[in-house]
PDB file of C-alpha atoms in Angstrom:
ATOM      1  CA  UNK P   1      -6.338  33.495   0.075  1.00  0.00           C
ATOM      2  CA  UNK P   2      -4.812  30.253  -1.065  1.00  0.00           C
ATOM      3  CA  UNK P   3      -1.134  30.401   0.593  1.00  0.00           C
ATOM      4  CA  UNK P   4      -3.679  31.494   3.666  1.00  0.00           C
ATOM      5  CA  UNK P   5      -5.309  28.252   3.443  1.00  0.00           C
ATOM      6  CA  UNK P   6      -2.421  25.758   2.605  1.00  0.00           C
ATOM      7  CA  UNK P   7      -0.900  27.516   5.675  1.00  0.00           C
ATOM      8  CA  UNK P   8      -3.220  27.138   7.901  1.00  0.00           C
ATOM      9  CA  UNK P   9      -3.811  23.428   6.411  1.00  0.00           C
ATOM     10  CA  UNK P  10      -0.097  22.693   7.320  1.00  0.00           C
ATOM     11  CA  UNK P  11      -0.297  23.773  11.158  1.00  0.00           C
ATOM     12  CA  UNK P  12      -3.641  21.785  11.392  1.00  0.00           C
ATOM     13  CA  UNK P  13      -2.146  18.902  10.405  1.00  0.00           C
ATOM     14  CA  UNK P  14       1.003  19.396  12.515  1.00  0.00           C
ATOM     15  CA  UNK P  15      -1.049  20.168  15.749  1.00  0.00           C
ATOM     16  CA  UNK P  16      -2.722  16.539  14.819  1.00  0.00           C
ATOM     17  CA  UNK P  17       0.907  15.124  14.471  1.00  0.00           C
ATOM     18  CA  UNK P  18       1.864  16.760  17.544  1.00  0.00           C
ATOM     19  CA  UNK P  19      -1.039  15.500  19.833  1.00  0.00           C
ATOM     20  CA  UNK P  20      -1.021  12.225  18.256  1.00  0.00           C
ATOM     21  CA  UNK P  21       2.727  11.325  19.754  1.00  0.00           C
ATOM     22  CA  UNK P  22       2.133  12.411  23.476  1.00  0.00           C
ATOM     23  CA  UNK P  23       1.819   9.048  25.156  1.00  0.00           C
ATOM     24  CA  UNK P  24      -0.887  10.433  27.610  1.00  0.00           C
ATOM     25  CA  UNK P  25       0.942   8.648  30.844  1.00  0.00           C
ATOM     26  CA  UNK P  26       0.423   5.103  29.046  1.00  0.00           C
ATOM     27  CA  UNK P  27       1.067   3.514  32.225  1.00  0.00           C
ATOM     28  CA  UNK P  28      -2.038   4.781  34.207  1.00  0.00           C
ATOM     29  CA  UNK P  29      -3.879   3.690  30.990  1.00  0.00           C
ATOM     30  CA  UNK P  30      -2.878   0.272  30.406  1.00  0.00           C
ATOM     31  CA  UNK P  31      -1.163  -2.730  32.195  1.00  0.00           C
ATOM     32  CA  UNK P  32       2.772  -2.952  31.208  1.00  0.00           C
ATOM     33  CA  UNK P  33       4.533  -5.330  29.501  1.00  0.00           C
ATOM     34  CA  UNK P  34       5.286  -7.583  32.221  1.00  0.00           C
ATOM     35  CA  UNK P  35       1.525  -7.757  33.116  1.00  0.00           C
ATOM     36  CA  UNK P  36       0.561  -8.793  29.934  1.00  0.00           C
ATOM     37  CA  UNK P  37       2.646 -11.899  29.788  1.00  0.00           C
ATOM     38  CA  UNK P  38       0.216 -13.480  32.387  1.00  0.00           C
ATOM     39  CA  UNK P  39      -3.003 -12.945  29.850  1.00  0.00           C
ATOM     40  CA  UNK P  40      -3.554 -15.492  27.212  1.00  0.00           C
ATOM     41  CA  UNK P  41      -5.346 -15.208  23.936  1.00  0.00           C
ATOM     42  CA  UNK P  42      -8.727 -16.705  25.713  1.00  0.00           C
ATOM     43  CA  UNK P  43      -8.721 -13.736  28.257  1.00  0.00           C
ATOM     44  CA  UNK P  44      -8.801 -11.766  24.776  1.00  0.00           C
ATOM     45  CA  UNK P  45     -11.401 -13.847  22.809  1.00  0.00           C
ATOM     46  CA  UNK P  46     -14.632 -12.173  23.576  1.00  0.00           C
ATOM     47  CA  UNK P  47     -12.932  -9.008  22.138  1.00  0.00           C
ATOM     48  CA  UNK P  48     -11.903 -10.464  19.259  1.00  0.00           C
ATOM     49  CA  UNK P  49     -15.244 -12.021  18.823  1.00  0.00           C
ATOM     50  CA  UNK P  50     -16.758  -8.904  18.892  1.00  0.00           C
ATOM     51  CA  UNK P  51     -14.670  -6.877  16.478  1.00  0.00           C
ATOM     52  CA  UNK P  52     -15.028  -9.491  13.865  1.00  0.00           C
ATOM     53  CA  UNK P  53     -19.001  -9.817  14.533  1.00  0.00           C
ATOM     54  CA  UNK P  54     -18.900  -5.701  14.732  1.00  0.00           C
ATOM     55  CA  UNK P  55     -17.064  -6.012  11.002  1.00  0.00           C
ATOM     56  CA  UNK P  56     -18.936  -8.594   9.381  1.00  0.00           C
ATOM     57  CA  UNK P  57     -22.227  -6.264  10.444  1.00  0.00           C
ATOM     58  CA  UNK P  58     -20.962  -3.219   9.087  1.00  0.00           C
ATOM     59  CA  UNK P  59     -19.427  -4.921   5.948  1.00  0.00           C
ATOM     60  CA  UNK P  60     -22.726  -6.879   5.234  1.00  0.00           C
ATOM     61  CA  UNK P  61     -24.596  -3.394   5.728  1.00  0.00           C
ATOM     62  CA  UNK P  62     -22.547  -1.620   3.149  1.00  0.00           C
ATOM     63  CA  UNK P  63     -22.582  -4.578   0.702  1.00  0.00           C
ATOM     64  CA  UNK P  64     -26.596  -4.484   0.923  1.00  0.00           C
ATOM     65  CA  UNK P  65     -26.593  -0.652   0.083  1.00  0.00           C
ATOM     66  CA  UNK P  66     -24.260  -1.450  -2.609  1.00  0.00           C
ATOM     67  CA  UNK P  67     -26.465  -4.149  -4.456  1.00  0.00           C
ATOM     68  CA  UNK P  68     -29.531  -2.188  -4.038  1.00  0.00           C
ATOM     69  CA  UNK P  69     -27.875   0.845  -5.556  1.00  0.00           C
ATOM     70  CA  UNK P  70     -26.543  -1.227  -8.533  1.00  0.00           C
ATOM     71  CA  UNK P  71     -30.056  -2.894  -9.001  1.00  0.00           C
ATOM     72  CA  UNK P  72     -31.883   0.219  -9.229  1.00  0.00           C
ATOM     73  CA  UNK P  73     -29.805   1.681 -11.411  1.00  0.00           C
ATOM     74  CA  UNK P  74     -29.767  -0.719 -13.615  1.00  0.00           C
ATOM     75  CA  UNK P  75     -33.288  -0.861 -13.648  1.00  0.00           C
ATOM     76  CA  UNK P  76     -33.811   2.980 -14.825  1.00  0.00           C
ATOM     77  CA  UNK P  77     -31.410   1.712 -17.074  1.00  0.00           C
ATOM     78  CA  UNK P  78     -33.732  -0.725 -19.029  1.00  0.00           C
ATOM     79  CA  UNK P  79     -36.307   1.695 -18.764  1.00  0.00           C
ATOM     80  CA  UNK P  80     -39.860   0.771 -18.278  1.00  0.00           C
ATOM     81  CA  UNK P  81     -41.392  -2.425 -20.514  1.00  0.00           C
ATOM     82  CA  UNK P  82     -43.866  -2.104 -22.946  1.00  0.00           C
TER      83      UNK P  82
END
């Protein structure tokens, strides 16, 4: 049952390799090179802007679950005052 599961564990992870390199006709999905040397990084700004607002959301998110985590337990830690 093992060697069955490393096996098929190997040709998962191959199909993902394989689908991940077909370039999916990049050219109907995308401008070119050549086209892209006419934007400039303000045409790009408002995405950036976003991904780094986007991040900063998510990371403050996570730090907030973090401390509140680490507080309570280290309140159960003290244990209740008498």
């Amino acid at each position: 049952m093992n060697i069955n599961k490393g096996i098929l564990m190997t040709a998962l992870s191959a199909v993902i390799l394989l689908l991940s390199g077909v370039p999916a006709f990049a050219d109907a999905i995308g401008p070119g090179p050549l086209e892209l040397l006419e934007y400039t990084i303000l045409d790009f700004l408002p995405v950036i802007l976003i991904v780094i607002a986007a991040l900063g959301a998510v990371t403050g998110i996570v730090l907030l679950i973090v401390f509140q985590v680490r507080k309570k337990k280290r309140r159960e830690k003290k244990g209740p005052k008498a």
